[in-house]
JSON list of C-alpha atoms in Angstrom, two decimals:
[
{"chain": "A", "resi": 1, "resn": "MET", "atom": "CA", "xyz": [-5.75, -18.60, 27.13]},
{"chain": "A", "resi": 2, "resn": "ALA", "atom": "CA", "xyz": [-6.07, -16.95, 23.67]},
{"chain": "A", "resi": 3, "resn": "PHE", "atom": "CA", "xyz": [-3.23, -16.34, 21.67]},
{"chain": "A", "resi": 4, "resn": "GLY", "atom": "CA", "xyz": [-4.94, -13.84, 18.94]},
{"chain": "A", "resi": 5, "resn": "ILE", "atom": "CA", "xyz": [-3.47, -15.60, 15.91]},
{"chain": "A", "resi": 6, "resn": "GLY", "atom": "CA", "xyz": [-4.88, -13.84, 12.98]},
{"chain": "A", "resi": 7, "resn": "THR", "atom": "CA", "xyz": [-6.26, -10.71, 14.53]},
{"chain": "A", "resi": 8, "resn": "ASN", "atom": "CA", "xyz": [-5.07, -7.37, 13.80]},
{"chain": "A", "resi": 9, "resn": "THR", "atom": "CA", "xyz": [-3.40, -8.52, 10.35]},
{"chain": "A", "resi": 10, "resn": "GLN", "atom": "CA", "xyz": [-5.11, -5.67, 8.29]},
{"chain": "A", "resi": 11, "resn": "ARG", "atom": "CA", "xyz": [-2.19, -3.39, 9.37]},
{"chain": "A", "resi": 12, "resn": "ALA", "atom": "CA", "xyz": [0.65, -5.87, 9.83]},
{"chain": "A", "resi": 13, "resn": "ASP", "atom": "CA", "xyz": [3.90, -4.23, 9.88]},
{"chain": "A", "resi": 14, "resn": "SER", "atom": "CA", "xyz": [6.56, -5.30, 6.91]},
{"chain": "A", "resi": 15, "resn": "GLY", "atom": "CA", "xyz": [9.49, -4.01, 8.99]},
{"chain": "A", "resi": 16, "resn": "PRO", "atom": "CA", "xyz": [12.29, -2.12, 7.40]},
{"chain": "A", "resi": 17, "resn": "VAL", "atom": "CA", "xyz": [12.71, -1.72, 3.61]},
{"chain": "A", "resi": 18, "resn": "ARG", "atom": "CA", "xyz": [15.18, -4.26, 2.20]},
{"chain": "A", "resi": 19, "resn": "GLY", "atom": "CA", "xyz": [17.53, -3.47, -0.64]},
{"chain": "A", "resi": 20, "resn": "LYS", "atom": "CA", "xyz": [19.29, -0.47, -2.10]},
{"chain": "A", "resi": 21, "resn": "GLN", "atom": "CA", "xyz": [16.89, 2.55, -1.56]},
{"chain": "A", "resi": 22, "resn": "ARG", "atom": "CA", "xyz": [17.31, 5.98, -3.87]},
{"chain": "A", "resi": 23, "resn": "GLU", "atom": "CA", "xyz": [15.51, 9.07, -3.35]},
{"chain": "A", "resi": 24, "resn": "ILE", "atom": "CA", "xyz": [13.65, 9.81, -6.37]},
{"chain": "A", "resi": 25, "resn": "ALA", "atom": "CA", "xyz": [11.10, 12.32, -8.34]},
{"chain": "A", "resi": 26, "resn": "CYS", "atom": "CA", "xyz": [8.01, 10.68, -9.50]},
{"chain": "A", "resi": 27, "resn": "GLN", "atom": "CA", "xyz": [5.32, 12.15, -11.65]},
{"chain": "A", "resi": 28, "resn": "CYS", "atom": "CA", "xyz": [2.05, 10.34, -10.96]},
{"chain": "A", "resi": 29, "resn": "TRP", "atom": "CA", "xyz": [-1.64, 10.30, -11.49]},
{"chain": "A", "resi": 30, "resn": "PHE", "atom": "CA", "xyz": [-4.11, 9.87, -8.75]},
{"chain": "A", "resi": 31, "resn": "THR", "atom": "CA", "xyz": [-7.65, 8.82, -9.79]},
{"chain": "A", "resi": 32, "resn": "SER", "atom": "CA", "xyz": [-10.73, 10.32, -8.02]},
{"chain": "A", "resi": 33, "resn": "LYS", "atom": "CA", "xyz": [-10.70, 7.22, -5.82]},
{"chain": "A", "resi": 34, "resn": "GLY", "atom": "CA", "xyz": [-6.98, 7.64, -4.53]},
{"chain": "A", "resi": 35, "resn": "ARG", "atom": "CA", "xyz": [-5.36, 5.10, -6.80]},
{"chain": "A", "resi": 36, "resn": "ILE", "atom": "CA", "xyz": [-1.83, 6.07, -7.83]},
{"chain": "A", "resi": 37, "resn": "THR", "atom": "CA", "xyz": [-0.27, 5.55, -11.22]},
{"chain": "A", "resi": 38, "resn": "PRO", "atom": "CA", "xyz": [3.49, 6.39, -11.48]},
{"chain": "A", "resi": 39, "resn": "LEU", "atom": "CA", "xyz": [3.96, 7.90, -14.98]},
{"chain": "A", "resi": 40, "resn": "MET", "atom": "CA", "xyz": [7.60, 9.14, -14.96]},
{"chain": "A", "resi": 41, "resn": "LEU", "atom": "CA", "xyz": [10.45, 9.36, -12.54]},
{"chain": "A", "resi": 42, "resn": "LYS", "atom": "CA", "xyz": [13.92, 11.08, -12.21]},
{"chain": "A", "resi": 43, "resn": "ILE", "atom": "CA", "xyz": [16.88, 9.51, -10.93]},
{"chain": "A", "resi": 44, "resn": "GLN", "atom": "CA", "xyz": [20.26, 11.01, -10.03]},
{"chain": "A", "resi": 45, "resn": "ASP", "atom": "CA", "xyz": [22.93, 8.24, -11.27]},
{"chain": "A", "resi": 46, "resn": "GLU", "atom": "CA", "xyz": [26.45, 7.61, -9.80]},
{"chain": "A", "resi": 47, "resn": "ASP", "atom": "CA", "xyz": [28.07, 10.49, -12.07]},
{"chain": "A", "resi": 48, "resn": "GLY", "atom": "CA", "xyz": [25.42, 12.99, -10.63]},
{"chain": "A", "resi": 49, "resn": "GLU", "atom": "CA", "xyz": [23.43, 13.18, -14.03]},
{"chain": "A", "resi": 50, "resn": "ILE", "atom": "CA", "xyz": [19.72, 13.14, -13.57]},
{"chain": "A", "resi": 51, "resn": "ARG", "atom": "CA", "xyz": [18.01, 10.43, -15.68]},
{"chain": "A", "resi": 52, "resn": "THR", "atom": "CA", "xyz": [14.50, 10.56, -16.78]},
{"chain": "A", "resi": 53, "resn": "VAL", "atom": "CA", "xyz": [12.72, 7.41, -17.09]},
{"chain": "A", "resi": 54, "resn": "LYS", "atom": "CA", "xyz": [9.34, 7.40, -19.02]},
{"chain": "A", "resi": 55, "resn": "GLN", "atom": "CA", "xyz": [9.07, 3.55, -19.74]},
{"chain": "A", "resi": 56, "resn": "ILE", "atom": "CA", "xyz": [7.31, 2.17, -16.31]},
{"chain": "A", "resi": 57, "resn": "GLN", "atom": "CA", "xyz": [5.65, -0.95, -16.51]},
{"chain": "A", "resi": 58, "resn": "VAL", "atom": "CA", "xyz": [3.77, -1.56, -13.08]},
{"chain": "A", "resi": 59, "resn": "HIS", "atom": "CA", "xyz": [2.98, -5.24, -12.47]},
{"chain": "A", "resi": 60, "resn": "SER", "atom": "CA", "xyz": [1.34, -4.98, -9.02]},
{"chain": "A", "resi": 61, "resn": "GLN", "atom": "CA", "xyz": [0.44, -2.34, -6.49]},
{"chain": "A", "resi": 62, "resn": "GLU", "atom": "CA", "xyz": [-0.04, -3.10, -2.69]},
{"chain": "A", "resi": 63, "resn": "GLU", "atom": "CA", "xyz": [-0.51, -1.12, 0.53]},
{"chain": "A", "resi": 64, "resn": "LYS", "atom": "CA", "xyz": [1.94, -1.66, 3.17]},
{"chain": "A", "resi": 65, "resn": "MET", "atom": "CA", "xyz": [3.38, -0.35, 6.68]},
{"chain": "A", "resi": 66, "resn": "TYR", "atom": "CA", "xyz": [7.03, -0.03, 6.64]},
{"chain": "A", "resi": 67, "resn": "ALA", "atom": "CA", "xyz": [8.07, 0.57, 10.41]},
{"chain": "A", "resi": 68, "resn": "GLY", "atom": "CA", "xyz": [4.97, 2.07, 11.37]},
{"chain": "A", "resi": 69, "resn": "VAL", "atom": "CA", "xyz": [4.64, 4.49, 8.07]},
{"chain": "A", "resi": 70, "resn": "ALA", "atom": "CA", "xyz": [1.77, 4.06, 5.70]},
{"chain": "A", "resi": 71, "resn": "SER", "atom": "CA", "xyz": [3.16, 3.45, 2.00]},
{"chain": "A", "resi": 72, "resn": "VAL", "atom": "CA", "xyz": [2.17, 2.19, -1.43]},
{"chain": "A", "resi": 73, "resn": "GLU", "atom": "CA", "xyz": [4.65, -0.35, -2.96]},
{"chain": "A", "resi": 74, "resn": "PHE", "atom": "CA", "xyz": [4.66, -0.86, -6.88]},
{"chain": "A", "resi": 75, "resn": "ASP", "atom": "CA", "xyz": [6.55, -3.82, -8.17]},
{"chain": "A", "resi": 76, "resn": "CYS", "atom": "CA", "xyz": [7.64, -2.54, -11.70]},
{"chain": "A", "resi": 77, "resn": "THR", "atom": "CA", "xyz": [9.98, -3.07, -14.68]},
{"chain": "A", "resi": 78, "resn": "ILE", "atom": "CA", "xyz": [11.72, 0.26, -15.87]},
{"chain": "A", "resi": 79, "resn": "THR", "atom": "CA", "xyz": [13.82, 0.82, -19.01]},
{"chain": "A", "resi": 80, "resn": "ILE", "atom": "CA", "xyz": [16.94, 2.77, -18.61]},
{"chain": "A", "resi": 81, "resn": "LEU", "atom": "CA", "xyz": [19.45, 3.35, -21.45]},
{"chain": "A", "resi": 82, "resn": "GLU", "atom": "CA", "xyz": [17.59, 0.47, -23.29]},
{"chain": "A", "resi": 83, "resn": "GLN", "atom": "CA", "xyz": [18.05, -1.94, -20.18]},
{"chain": "A", "resi": 84, "resn": "GLN", "atom": "CA", "xyz": [15.05, -3.26, -18.50]},
{"chain": "A", "resi": 85, "resn": "ILE", "atom": "CA", "xyz": [15.69, -3.33, -14.67]},
{"chain": "A", "resi": 86, "resn": "GLY", "atom": "CA", "xyz": [13.15, -4.69, -12.10]},
{"chain": "A", "resi": 87, "resn": "VAL", "atom": "CA", "xyz": [12.46, -2.32, -9.01]},
{"chain": "A", "resi": 88, "resn": "ARG", "atom": "CA", "xyz": [10.14, -1.65, -6.53]},
{"chain": "A", "resi": 89, "resn": "LEU", "atom": "CA", "xyz": [8.44, 2.12, -6.22]},
{"chain": "A", "resi": 90, "resn": "ILE", "atom": "CA", "xyz": [7.55, 3.22, -2.66]},
{"chain": "A", "resi": 91, "resn": "TYR", "atom": "CA", "xyz": [5.27, 6.18, -2.06]},
{"chain": "A", "resi": 92, "resn": "TYR", "atom": "CA", "xyz": [5.55, 6.95, 1.65]},
{"chain": "A", "resi": 93, "resn": "LYS", "atom": "CA", "xyz": [2.04, 8.63, 2.09]},
{"chain": "A", "resi": 94, "resn": "GLU", "atom": "CA", "xyz": [2.70, 10.70, 5.36]},
{"chain": "A", "resi": 95, "resn": "GLU", "atom": "CA", "xyz": [5.95, 11.96, 3.99]},
{"chain": "A", "resi": 96, "resn": "ASN", "atom": "CA", "xyz": [4.77, 12.71, 0.21]},
{"chain": "A", "resi": 97, "resn": "ARG", "atom": "CA", "xyz": [8.05, 10.87, -0.63]},
{"chain": "A", "resi": 98, "resn": "TRP", "atom": "CA", "xyz": [9.24, 8.45, -3.26]},
{"chain": "A", "resi": 99, "resn": "VAL", "atom": "CA", "xyz": [12.01, 5.91, -3.38]},
{"chain": "A", "resi": 100, "resn": "LEU", "atom": "CA", "xyz": [13.17, 3.23, -5.67]},
{"chain": "A", "resi": 101, "resn": "VAL", "atom": "CA", "xyz": [14.47, -0.04, -4.59]},
{"chain": "A", "resi": 102, "resn": "TYR", "atom": "CA", "xyz": [16.68, -2.21, -6.52]},
{"chain": "A", "resi": 103, "resn": "ARG", "atom": "CA", "xyz": [15.78, -5.82, -6.37]}
]
């Protein structure tokens, strides 16, 4: 009897996204080979004001599956109001949608 440990791990599902998600608008650059680079994002704060973030430092980028949806996750540090915040930016490929997840 074989249990298949280690098979089909190239598309392993990461389950649901953990953390508080916020919908964002993101300006990004796609290279000719399909690599994504976030350049700027806009997020609505608790007071309803839209904040523009141009200081994005990407530490890593990883292809993931969240609940069966293909996505690209970016581990980043952003600067808002002179404060650095560690976040994850997630791009859902099929939906062409970006979210910001606080750590």
